[in-house]
Coordinates of C-alpha atoms in Angstrom, one line a residue:
M1 CA -4.5 -11.1 -22.8
S2 CA -1.3 -12.7 -21.6
T3 CA -1.2 -15.4 -18.9
K4 CA 1.1 -15.3 -15.9
T5 CA 2.5 -18.4 -14.2
I6 CA 3.4 -18.1 -10.5
H7 CA 5.4 -20.9 -8.8
F8 CA 4.9 -21.1 -5.0
V9 CA 5.1 -23.5 -2.1
V10 CA 2.2 -23.9 0.3
N11 CA 2.0 -26.4 3.2
G12 CA 5.2 -28.1 2.0
R13 CA 4.0 -28.8 -1.5
E14 CA 4.8 -27.0 -4.8
E15 CA 1.9 -25.4 -6.7
T16 CA 1.6 -23.5 -9.9
A17 CA -1.0 -20.7 -10.4
E18 CA -2.0 -19.4 -13.8
F19 CA -4.1 -16.4 -14.4
R20 CA -4.7 -13.7 -17.0
D21 CA -3.7 -10.0 -16.6
D22 CA -7.4 -9.0 -16.7
C23 CA -8.4 -11.0 -13.6
S24 CA -9.6 -9.2 -10.5
D25 CA -7.8 -9.1 -7.2
S26 CA -10.5 -11.2 -5.6
E27 CA -10.2 -13.9 -8.3
V28 CA -6.4 -14.2 -7.8
K29 CA -6.8 -14.3 -4.0
E30 CA -9.5 -17.0 -4.3
L31 CA -7.1 -19.0 -6.4
F32 CA -4.4 -18.9 -3.7
R33 CA -7.0 -19.7 -1.0
A34 CA -8.0 -22.8 -3.0
A35 CA -4.4 -23.9 -3.3
A36 CA -4.0 -23.5 0.5
E37 CA -7.4 -25.3 1.1
V38 CA -8.7 -22.6 3.3
G39 CA -11.9 -20.5 3.3
P40 CA -12.5 -16.8 3.4
L41 CA -12.0 -16.6 7.1
H42 CA -8.2 -16.8 6.6
I43 CA -5.8 -14.1 5.5
L44 CA -2.8 -15.3 3.4
K45 CA 0.7 -13.9 3.1
L46 CA 2.8 -14.4 0.0
F47 CA 6.6 -14.0 0.3
S48 CA 9.2 -13.7 -2.4
S49 CA 12.3 -15.9 -2.4
D50 CA 14.2 -13.2 -0.6
G51 CA 11.6 -12.8 2.1
R52 CA 9.7 -9.7 0.9
L53 CA 6.0 -9.5 1.4
L54 CA 4.1 -9.5 -1.9
K55 CA 0.6 -8.3 -2.7
I56 CA -1.6 -11.1 -3.9
S57 CA -3.0 -9.5 -7.1
P58 CA -2.9 -9.7 -10.9
S59 CA 0.2 -7.5 -10.7
L60 CA 2.3 -10.3 -9.2
Q61 CA 5.6 -10.7 -11.0
Q62 CA 5.9 -14.0 -12.9
N63 CA 8.7 -16.2 -11.5
D64 CA 10.2 -19.6 -12.0
R65 CA 11.1 -22.6 -9.8
K66 CA 14.5 -21.0 -9.0
S67 CA 12.7 -18.1 -7.4
V68 CA 9.7 -19.9 -5.9
Y69 CA 7.3 -17.9 -3.7
T70 CA 6.1 -19.0 -0.3
L71 CA 2.4 -18.9 0.7
Q72 CA 1.6 -18.8 4.4
L73 CA -1.4 -18.6 6.6
A74 CA -1.3 -15.3 8.5
S75 CA -2.1 -16.9 11.8
D76 CA -1.0 -13.9 13.8
Y77 CA -3.9 -12.0 12.3
V78 CA -6.5 -14.8 12.3
A79 CA -8.0 -16.3 15.3
A80 CA -11.0 -18.3 13.9
P81 CA -12.4 -21.1 16.0
S82 CA -10.6 -24.3 15.1
Q83 CA -13.8 -26.4 14.8
L84 CA -15.3 -23.9 12.3
V85 CA -12.1 -23.7 10.3
A86 CA -11.8 -27.4 10.0
M87 CA -15.4 -27.8 8.9
E88 CA -15.2 -24.9 6.4
S89 CA -12.0 -26.4 5.0
R90 CA -13.5 -29.8 4.7
L91 CA -16.7 -28.3 3.1
H92 CA -14.7 -26.3 0.5
R93 CA -12.7 -29.5 -0.5
L94 CA -15.9 -31.5 -0.9
E95 CA -17.6 -28.7 -2.8
R96 CA -14.7 -28.5 -5.2
R97 CA -15.0 -32.2 -5.9
M98 CA -18.8 -32.0 -6.3
T99 CA -19.1 -29.0 -8.6
E100 CA -19.7 -31.2 -11.6
L101 CA -22.9 -32.6 -10.0
S102 CA -26.2 -30.9 -10.5
Q103 CA -27.2 -31.4 -6.8
S104 CA -25.2 -31.5 -3.6
P105 CA -25.1 -35.0 -2.1
E106 CA -26.7 -35.5 1.3
P107 CA -23.3 -35.6 3.2
L108 CA -22.4 -32.3 1.7
R109 CA -25.7 -30.7 2.6
D110 CA -25.3 -32.2 6.1
L111 CA -21.9 -30.6 6.5
D112 CA -23.2 -27.3 5.1
R113 CA -25.9 -27.3 7.8
Q114 CA -23.3 -28.0 10.5
V115 CA -21.2 -25.1 9.5
E116 CA -24.1 -22.7 9.4
G117 CA -25.4 -24.0 12.8
F118 CA -21.9 -23.7 14.3
K119 CA -21.8 -20.0 13.2
R120 CA -25.1 -19.3 14.8
K121 CA -23.9 -20.8 18.1
L122 CA -20.8 -18.6 17.9
Q123 CA -23.0 -15.5 17.7
S124 CA -24.5 -16.3 21.0
V125 CA -21.2 -16.1 22.9
G126 CA -19.7 -12.9 24.3
H127 CA -17.1 -12.5 21.6
L128 CA -16.2 -13.7 18.2
S129 CA -12.5 -14.2 17.6
W130 CA -12.5 -13.7 13.9
M131 CA -9.6 -11.8 12.2
G132 CA -8.8 -10.2 15.5
M133 CA -12.2 -8.6 15.8
F134 CA -14.8 -8.8 18.5
R135 CA -18.5 -8.6 18.6
D136 CA -20.3 -5.5 20.0
D137 CA -23.1 -6.8 22.2
S138 CA -24.9 -3.5 22.0
E139 CA -25.8 -4.1 18.4
K140 CA -27.4 -6.9 16.5
V141 CA -24.9 -9.1 14.7
I142 CA -25.8 -9.8 11.1
P143 CA -25.1 -13.5 10.5
K144 CA -22.1 -14.1 8.2
T145 CA -22.9 -16.4 5.3
R146 CA -20.4 -18.4 3.3
P147 CA -20.5 -17.7 -0.4
K148 CA -22.2 -20.6 -2.2
L149 CA -20.3 -22.3 -5.0
T150 CA -22.1 -22.8 -8.3
N151 CA -21.9 -25.8 -10.5
K152 CA -19.4 -23.9 -12.7
A153 CA -15.9 -25.2 -12.4
V154 CA -14.0 -23.7 -9.5
P155 CA -10.5 -22.4 -10.2
Q156 CA -7.8 -24.5 -8.6
T157 CA -4.5 -23.9 -10.5
S158 CA -5.7 -21.4 -13.0
V159 CA -8.2 -18.5 -13.3
H160 CA -10.0 -18.3 -16.6
G161 CA -13.4 -17.2 -17.7
P162 CA -14.9 -13.8 -17.4
H163 CA -13.8 -11.9 -14.3
T164 CA -16.1 -10.3 -11.8
S165 CA -17.5 -7.0 -13.0
V166 CA -16.8 -3.9 -11.0
H167 CA -20.5 -3.7 -10.1
E168 CA -20.5 -7.3 -8.8
Q169 CA -17.3 -6.7 -6.9
R170 CA -18.7 -3.6 -5.2
K171 CA -22.0 -5.4 -4.4
N172 CA -20.0 -8.1 -2.7
V173 CA -17.9 -5.6 -0.7
R174 CA -21.1 -3.9 0.4
A175 CA -22.6 -7.2 1.6
Q176 CA -19.4 -8.3 3.4
F177 CA -19.0 -4.9 5.1
L178 CA -22.6 -4.8 6.3
N179 CA -22.2 -8.4 7.4
M180 CA -19.3 -7.5 9.7
S181 CA -20.2 -3.9 10.5
S182 CA -21.3 -4.6 14.1
L183 CA -18.0 -6.2 15.0
Q184 CA -15.4 -4.4 17.1
V185 CA -11.7 -4.4 16.4
N186 CA -9.6 -5.7 19.3
E187 CA -7.1 -3.6 21.1
E188 CA -4.0 -5.1 19.5
V189 CA -5.3 -4.2 16.0
R190 CA -6.4 -0.7 17.2
E191 CA -2.9 0.0 18.6
H192 CA -1.3 -1.1 15.3
L193 CA -3.9 1.0 13.4
R194 CA -2.5 4.1 15.2
T195 CA 1.0 3.7 13.7
P196 CA 2.7 4.3 10.4
M197 CA 3.7 0.7 10.5
F198 CA 0.2 -0.5 9.5
D199 CA 0.3 -2.8 6.5
N200 CA -2.7 -2.1 4.2
W201 CA -1.8 -5.1 1.9
Q202 CA -3.0 -7.6 4.5
W203 CA -6.6 -6.3 4.6
E204 CA -9.5 -6.8 2.2
E205 CA -11.7 -3.8 1.2
P206 CA -14.7 -4.8 3.5
E207 CA -12.2 -5.0 6.4
M208 CA -10.8 -1.6 5.5
L209 CA -14.3 -0.1 5.7
L210 CA -14.7 -1.6 9.1
L211 CA -11.4 -0.1 10.2
I212 CA -12.4 3.3 9.0
Q213 CA -15.7 3.0 10.9
T214 CA -13.6 2.2 13.9
M215 CA -11.6 5.4 13.4
F216 CA -14.7 7.5 13.5
V217 CA -15.9 5.8 16.7
D218 CA -12.5 6.0 18.4
L219 CA -12.1 9.7 17.8
D220 CA -15.6 10.3 19.3
L221 CA -16.9 11.7 16.0
V222 CA -19.9 9.3 16.0
S223 CA -21.1 10.3 19.4
E224 CA -20.1 14.0 19.1
F225 CA -22.0 14.5 15.8
H226 CA -24.8 12.0 16.5
M227 CA -24.1 9.9 13.5
E228 CA -26.4 6.9 13.0
S229 CA -24.6 3.7 12.4
R230 CA -26.3 2.8 9.2
V231 CA -25.9 6.4 7.8
L232 CA -22.1 6.2 8.6
Q233 CA -22.0 2.8 6.9
N234 CA -23.8 4.2 3.8
F235 CA -21.5 7.1 3.7
L236 CA -18.4 4.9 3.8
L237 CA -19.9 2.6 1.1
E238 CA -20.7 5.6 -1.1
V239 CA -17.1 6.9 -0.7
Y240 CA -15.8 3.4 -1.5
G241 CA -17.9 3.2 -4.6
R242 CA -16.7 6.6 -5.9
Y243 CA -13.0 5.5 -6.0
N244 CA -12.0 4.1 -9.4
D245 CA -10.2 0.9 -10.2
I246 CA -6.9 2.5 -11.2
P247 CA -3.4 1.6 -10.2
F248 CA -2.7 4.2 -7.5
H249 CA -5.4 6.7 -6.7
N250 CA -7.9 4.0 -5.7
F251 CA -9.7 3.1 -2.5
Q252 CA -6.7 1.4 -0.9
H253 CA -4.8 4.7 -1.3
C254 CA -7.8 6.5 0.3
F255 CA -7.6 4.0 3.2
C256 CA -3.8 4.5 3.6
V257 CA -4.2 8.3 3.7
T258 CA -7.0 8.1 6.2
Q259 CA -5.1 5.6 8.4
M260 CA -2.0 7.8 8.4
M261 CA -4.2 10.8 9.4
Y262 CA -5.7 8.8 12.2
G263 CA -2.3 7.6 13.3
L264 CA -0.9 11.1 13.3
I265 CA -3.8 12.4 15.3
W266 CA -3.0 9.9 18.0
L267 CA 0.8 10.2 17.9
T268 CA 0.6 14.0 18.2
E269 CA -2.1 13.9 20.8
L270 CA -4.3 16.2 18.7
R271 CA -7.4 14.7 20.4
G272 CA -6.6 17.0 23.3
R273 CA -5.4 20.0 21.3
L274 CA -8.1 20.4 18.6
G275 CA -11.8 20.3 18.8
R276 CA -13.9 17.4 17.4
T277 CA -15.0 19.6 14.5
E278 CA -11.3 20.0 13.4
L279 CA -10.7 16.2 13.8
L280 CA -13.8 15.5 11.7
V281 CA -12.6 17.8 9.0
M282 CA -9.2 16.2 8.8
L283 CA -10.3 12.6 8.9
T284 CA -13.1 13.1 6.4
S285 CA -10.9 15.2 4.1
A286 CA -8.3 12.4 4.0
L287 CA -11.1 9.9 3.2
C288 CA -12.6 12.0 0.4
H289 CA -9.4 13.7 -1.0
D290 CA -9.2 11.7 -4.2
L291 CA -12.8 10.8 -4.9
D292 CA -13.4 9.8 -8.6
H293 CA -9.8 10.3 -9.5
P294 CA -9.4 9.4 -13.2
G295 CA -5.7 8.4 -13.0
Y296 CA -4.6 11.5 -15.0
N297 CA -3.3 14.5 -13.1
N298 CA -4.1 18.2 -13.4
V299 CA -1.5 18.9 -16.0
Y300 CA -3.1 16.3 -18.3
Q301 CA -6.6 17.7 -17.6
I302 CA -5.5 21.2 -18.6
N303 CA -3.4 20.2 -21.6
A304 CA -6.2 17.9 -22.9
Q305 CA -8.9 20.5 -22.2
T306 CA -11.0 17.9 -20.4
D307 CA -14.5 18.6 -19.0
L308 CA -13.0 19.0 -15.6
A309 CA -10.5 21.6 -16.7
L310 CA -13.2 23.5 -18.5
R311 CA -15.6 23.3 -15.6
Y312 CA -13.0 24.6 -13.1
N313 CA -11.2 27.1 -15.4
D314 CA -7.9 25.1 -15.1
I315 CA -7.8 25.8 -11.3
S316 CA -7.1 22.6 -9.4
P317 CA -9.6 20.7 -11.5
L318 CA -9.2 17.4 -9.8
E319 CA -9.2 18.7 -6.3
N320 CA -12.3 20.8 -7.0
H321 CA -13.9 17.7 -8.4
H322 CA -13.0 15.6 -5.4
C323 CA -14.7 18.2 -3.2
A324 CA -17.8 18.3 -5.3
V325 CA -18.2 14.5 -5.3
A326 CA -17.7 14.5 -1.5
F327 CA -20.6 16.9 -0.9
S328 CA -22.8 15.2 -3.5
I329 CA -22.5 12.1 -1.2
L330 CA -23.3 14.2 1.9
A331 CA -26.3 15.7 0.0
K332 CA -28.1 12.3 0.2
P333 CA -30.1 11.9 3.4
E334 CA -29.2 8.2 3.6
S335 CA -25.4 9.0 3.6
N336 CA -25.3 12.4 5.2
I337 CA -23.2 12.0 8.4
L338 CA -23.6 15.7 9.0
K339 CA -27.4 15.8 9.1
S340 CA -27.5 16.4 12.9
V341 CA -25.1 19.3 13.0
T342 CA -26.2 22.9 13.1
S343 CA -26.1 25.1 10.0
E344 CA -23.1 27.0 11.5
Q345 CA -21.2 23.7 12.1
Y346 CA -22.0 22.6 8.6
K347 CA -20.6 25.8 7.1
Q348 CA -17.4 25.3 9.2
I349 CA -17.0 21.7 8.3
R350 CA -17.7 22.3 4.6
A351 CA -15.2 25.2 4.4
G352 CA -12.6 23.2 6.3
M353 CA -12.9 20.2 4.0
I354 CA -12.7 22.3 0.9
K355 CA -9.5 24.0 2.1
C356 CA -7.9 20.7 3.1
I357 CA -8.7 18.9 -0.1
L358 CA -7.7 21.8 -2.3
A359 CA -4.4 21.8 -0.4
T360 CA -3.5 18.4 -1.8
D361 CA -2.9 20.0 -5.2
M362 CA 0.9 19.7 -5.5
A363 CA 1.0 23.0 -7.5
R364 CA 0.3 24.7 -4.1
H365 CA 2.9 22.7 -2.2
N366 CA 5.5 25.5 -1.7
E367 CA 2.8 28.1 -0.9
I368 CA 1.3 26.0 1.9
L369 CA 4.7 24.8 3.2
N370 CA 6.1 28.3 3.4
K371 CA 3.1 29.6 5.2
F372 CA 3.4 26.8 7.8
R373 CA 7.2 27.4 8.1
S374 CA 6.5 31.1 8.9
I375 CA 4.1 30.4 11.7
Q376 CA 5.6 27.2 13.1
P377 CA 8.1 28.9 15.6
S378 CA 5.2 30.8 17.2
F379 CA 2.4 28.3 16.6
D380 CA -0.7 28.8 18.7
F381 CA -3.4 26.2 19.0
N382 CA -5.8 29.0 20.0
N383 CA -5.2 30.9 16.7
T384 CA -7.8 29.9 14.0
E385 CA -5.5 30.7 11.1
H386 CA -2.7 28.6 12.6
K387 CA -5.0 25.7 13.1
E388 CA -6.2 25.9 9.5
V389 CA -2.7 25.8 8.1
L390 CA -1.9 22.8 10.4
M391 CA -4.9 20.9 9.2
K392 CA -3.8 21.5 5.5
I393 CA -0.3 20.3 6.4
M394 CA -1.7 17.2 8.2
V395 CA -3.7 16.2 5.1
K396 CA -0.8 16.8 2.8
V397 CA 1.6 14.8 4.9
S398 CA -0.9 11.9 5.1
D399 CA -1.5 12.1 1.3
I400 CA 2.2 11.6 0.5
S401 CA 3.3 9.5 3.4
N402 CA 4.0 6.1 1.8
E403 CA 7.8 6.4 2.3
A404 CA 7.2 6.8 6.0
R405 CA 6.0 3.2 6.1
P406 CA 8.1 0.0 6.2
M407 CA 9.7 -0.7 2.8
S408 CA 7.6 -3.9 2.3
V409 CA 4.5 -1.7 2.4
A410 CA 5.9 1.4 0.6
E411 CA 7.7 -0.2 -2.3
P412 CA 4.5 -1.9 -3.9
W413 CA 2.9 1.6 -3.7
L414 CA 5.7 3.1 -5.7
D415 CA 5.2 0.4 -8.4
C416 CA 1.5 1.3 -8.5
L417 CA 2.3 5.0 -8.8
L418 CA 4.8 4.5 -11.6
Q419 CA 2.2 2.3 -13.5
E420 CA -0.3 5.2 -13.3
F421 CA 2.4 7.7 -14.3
F422 CA 3.4 5.6 -17.3
N423 CA -0.2 5.2 -18.4
Q424 CA -0.5 9.0 -18.5
S425 CA 2.7 9.6 -20.4
D426 CA 1.8 6.9 -22.9
T427 CA -1.6 8.6 -23.5
E428 CA 0.1 12.0 -23.8
K429 CA 2.4 10.6 -26.5
L430 CA -0.5 9.0 -28.3
R431 CA -2.6 12.2 -28.3
G432 CA 0.4 14.5 -29.2
L433 CA 0.2 16.3 -25.8
P434 CA 3.2 17.6 -23.9
V435 CA 4.8 14.6 -22.1
T436 CA 5.1 15.0 -18.3
P437 CA 8.9 14.4 -17.7
F438 CA 8.7 12.6 -14.4
M439 CA 6.1 10.2 -15.9
D440 CA 8.0 9.2 -19.0
R441 CA 8.7 5.5 -18.9
D442 CA 11.7 6.1 -21.3
K443 CA 13.3 8.6 -18.9
V444 CA 12.3 7.7 -15.4
S445 CA 13.6 4.8 -13.2
K446 CA 12.3 3.7 -9.9
P447 CA 15.1 5.1 -7.8
S448 CA 15.4 8.3 -9.7
S449 CA 11.7 9.0 -9.3
Q450 CA 12.0 8.8 -5.6
T451 CA 15.4 10.5 -4.7
N452 CA 14.4 14.0 -5.8
F453 CA 10.8 13.7 -4.5
I454 CA 12.0 12.6 -1.1
R455 CA 14.8 15.2 -1.0
F456 CA 12.9 18.2 -2.2
V457 CA 9.3 17.5 -1.2
L458 CA 9.0 14.9 1.6
L459 CA 11.9 15.9 3.8
P460 CA 11.2 19.6 4.0
L461 CA 7.6 19.0 4.7
F462 CA 8.1 16.3 7.3
T463 CA 10.9 18.2 8.9
E464 CA 8.7 21.3 9.5
L465 CA 5.9 19.2 11.0
T466 CA 8.5 17.4 13.3
K467 CA 9.6 20.7 14.6
L468 CA 6.1 21.3 15.9
F469 CA 5.7 17.6 17.0
P470 CA 9.2 16.2 18.0
C471 CA 7.6 12.8 18.6
L472 CA 7.3 12.3 14.9
E473 CA 11.1 12.2 14.4
Q474 CA 11.2 8.4 14.9
H475 CA 7.8 7.7 13.4
I476 CA 7.9 9.5 10.0
L477 CA 11.1 11.5 9.6
E478 CA 13.7 8.7 10.2
P479 CA 11.9 6.2 7.9
V480 CA 11.9 8.8 5.1
R481 CA 15.6 9.5 5.6
R482 CA 16.2 5.7 5.4
A483 CA 14.1 5.6 2.2
L484 CA 16.3 8.3 0.7
D485 CA 19.4 6.4 1.5
Y486 CA 17.9 3.2 0.0
Y487 CA 16.9 4.8 -3.3
G488 CA 20.1 6.8 -3.4
E489 CA 22.1 3.6 -3.3
L490 CA 19.9 2.0 -5.9
E491 CA 20.4 5.0 -8.2
K492 CA 24.2 4.9 -7.8
S493 CA 24.2 1.2 -8.6
S494 CA 22.1 1.8 -11.6
K495 CA 24.4 4.4 -12.9
T496 CA 27.5 2.2 -12.3
D497 CA 25.8 -0.6 -14.2
Q498 CA 25.1 1.7 -17.1
D499 CA 28.7 3.1 -17.1
P500 CA 31.2 0.6 -15.7
A501 CA 34.1 2.9 -16.5
S502 CA 32.8 5.3 -13.8
S503 CA 33.3 2.8 -11.0

């Protein structure tokens, strides 16, 4: 495995981080937290030399001292009590110095006790200002515990040694989410969560689970369908655990699609136009739409004659699989958020989710868009067929909405998507299968991959939805137009560089 070297500045001093390509996200983030001498209560932001926000992960681009990055504490997101932060920071510094010892010295144990005692005191106050989230007094707060450092050397300027297994990582996410599950998100974060401007890169997976839980509560789905808190949490954790660790179709993508759906529901005021059952179908479909995605699309499944293609007779094999996994989760009593609905409601929800998830198969894009285009001029919210088509369109828009987000959020997602595409085309070449043209790393560039997709897929789809909801013009249509201009200019520059005589 190759080793990357990252040069960055934090708190006015230069640091160098080294880590292997096979490190996990959490290991790399812990490395940067150690360099900043802060604990897990803080969120860090990493900026490139030209001011772009970067995702702290193993996919970071190696740089040199001429293009040094800047690591900052995201104080606008974090509001941890200063006393606790100071004690945690001091404790982490001491622990790093003492990791070679077999036992913690008494001053260190003393400080550890002070930190835990201070946390317990915080839980007795009316609110807990921690990452912009507030405590719900109606529920018991599970004490948060700081991870204990072992006697093993703690990474400071490099990450080596075996990385955390997927099982361990998911176990940690589960513990952290359940630890914070009784917290409430403050109004400022809620308002931001309802817009396409939301930046997923600044949130850890346990926090994303808490934000999704908040969406279910805010849309009155928990109260309407009598969902028990622990059952909802189990459901979200089961969903999280069934997304694979692949470049694009992972849990973060699931979160982004669900967040966009939630935002569109608020922006279009669908809470007052559709019933709670329809809202549940749309939000849950967004959440489950790519469950257990293997990172290889339907064309690959069919050409390679995989088990999925054989099982579903080459008909939307992935989307059918996503549906099947979703309902296998709902079949478990401990994660069945629909266990209090009537049999008739269950049939309606199940049928709606299947239709919405199957609609995300891009092979059906023109069929669904043309159907919506035909009914849009006379759309009627009292017409069941019209509502079904709208729900499909809403899930589709949410699924491919990255370019409606700020460029600092959208562009890293394009890098992830291209990585997954290139992985597939490489495999196709190795196995002697037909190579998917738009995934071929030898033929596709970043700008060329986007200009046609935006021009022929995104803009027609987003334009039709905006005709029904004019308020979306500024929120999703204008950003997509700007993205087309941006990638169009990049494509022109690329062609000029390749053929100087044409300029």
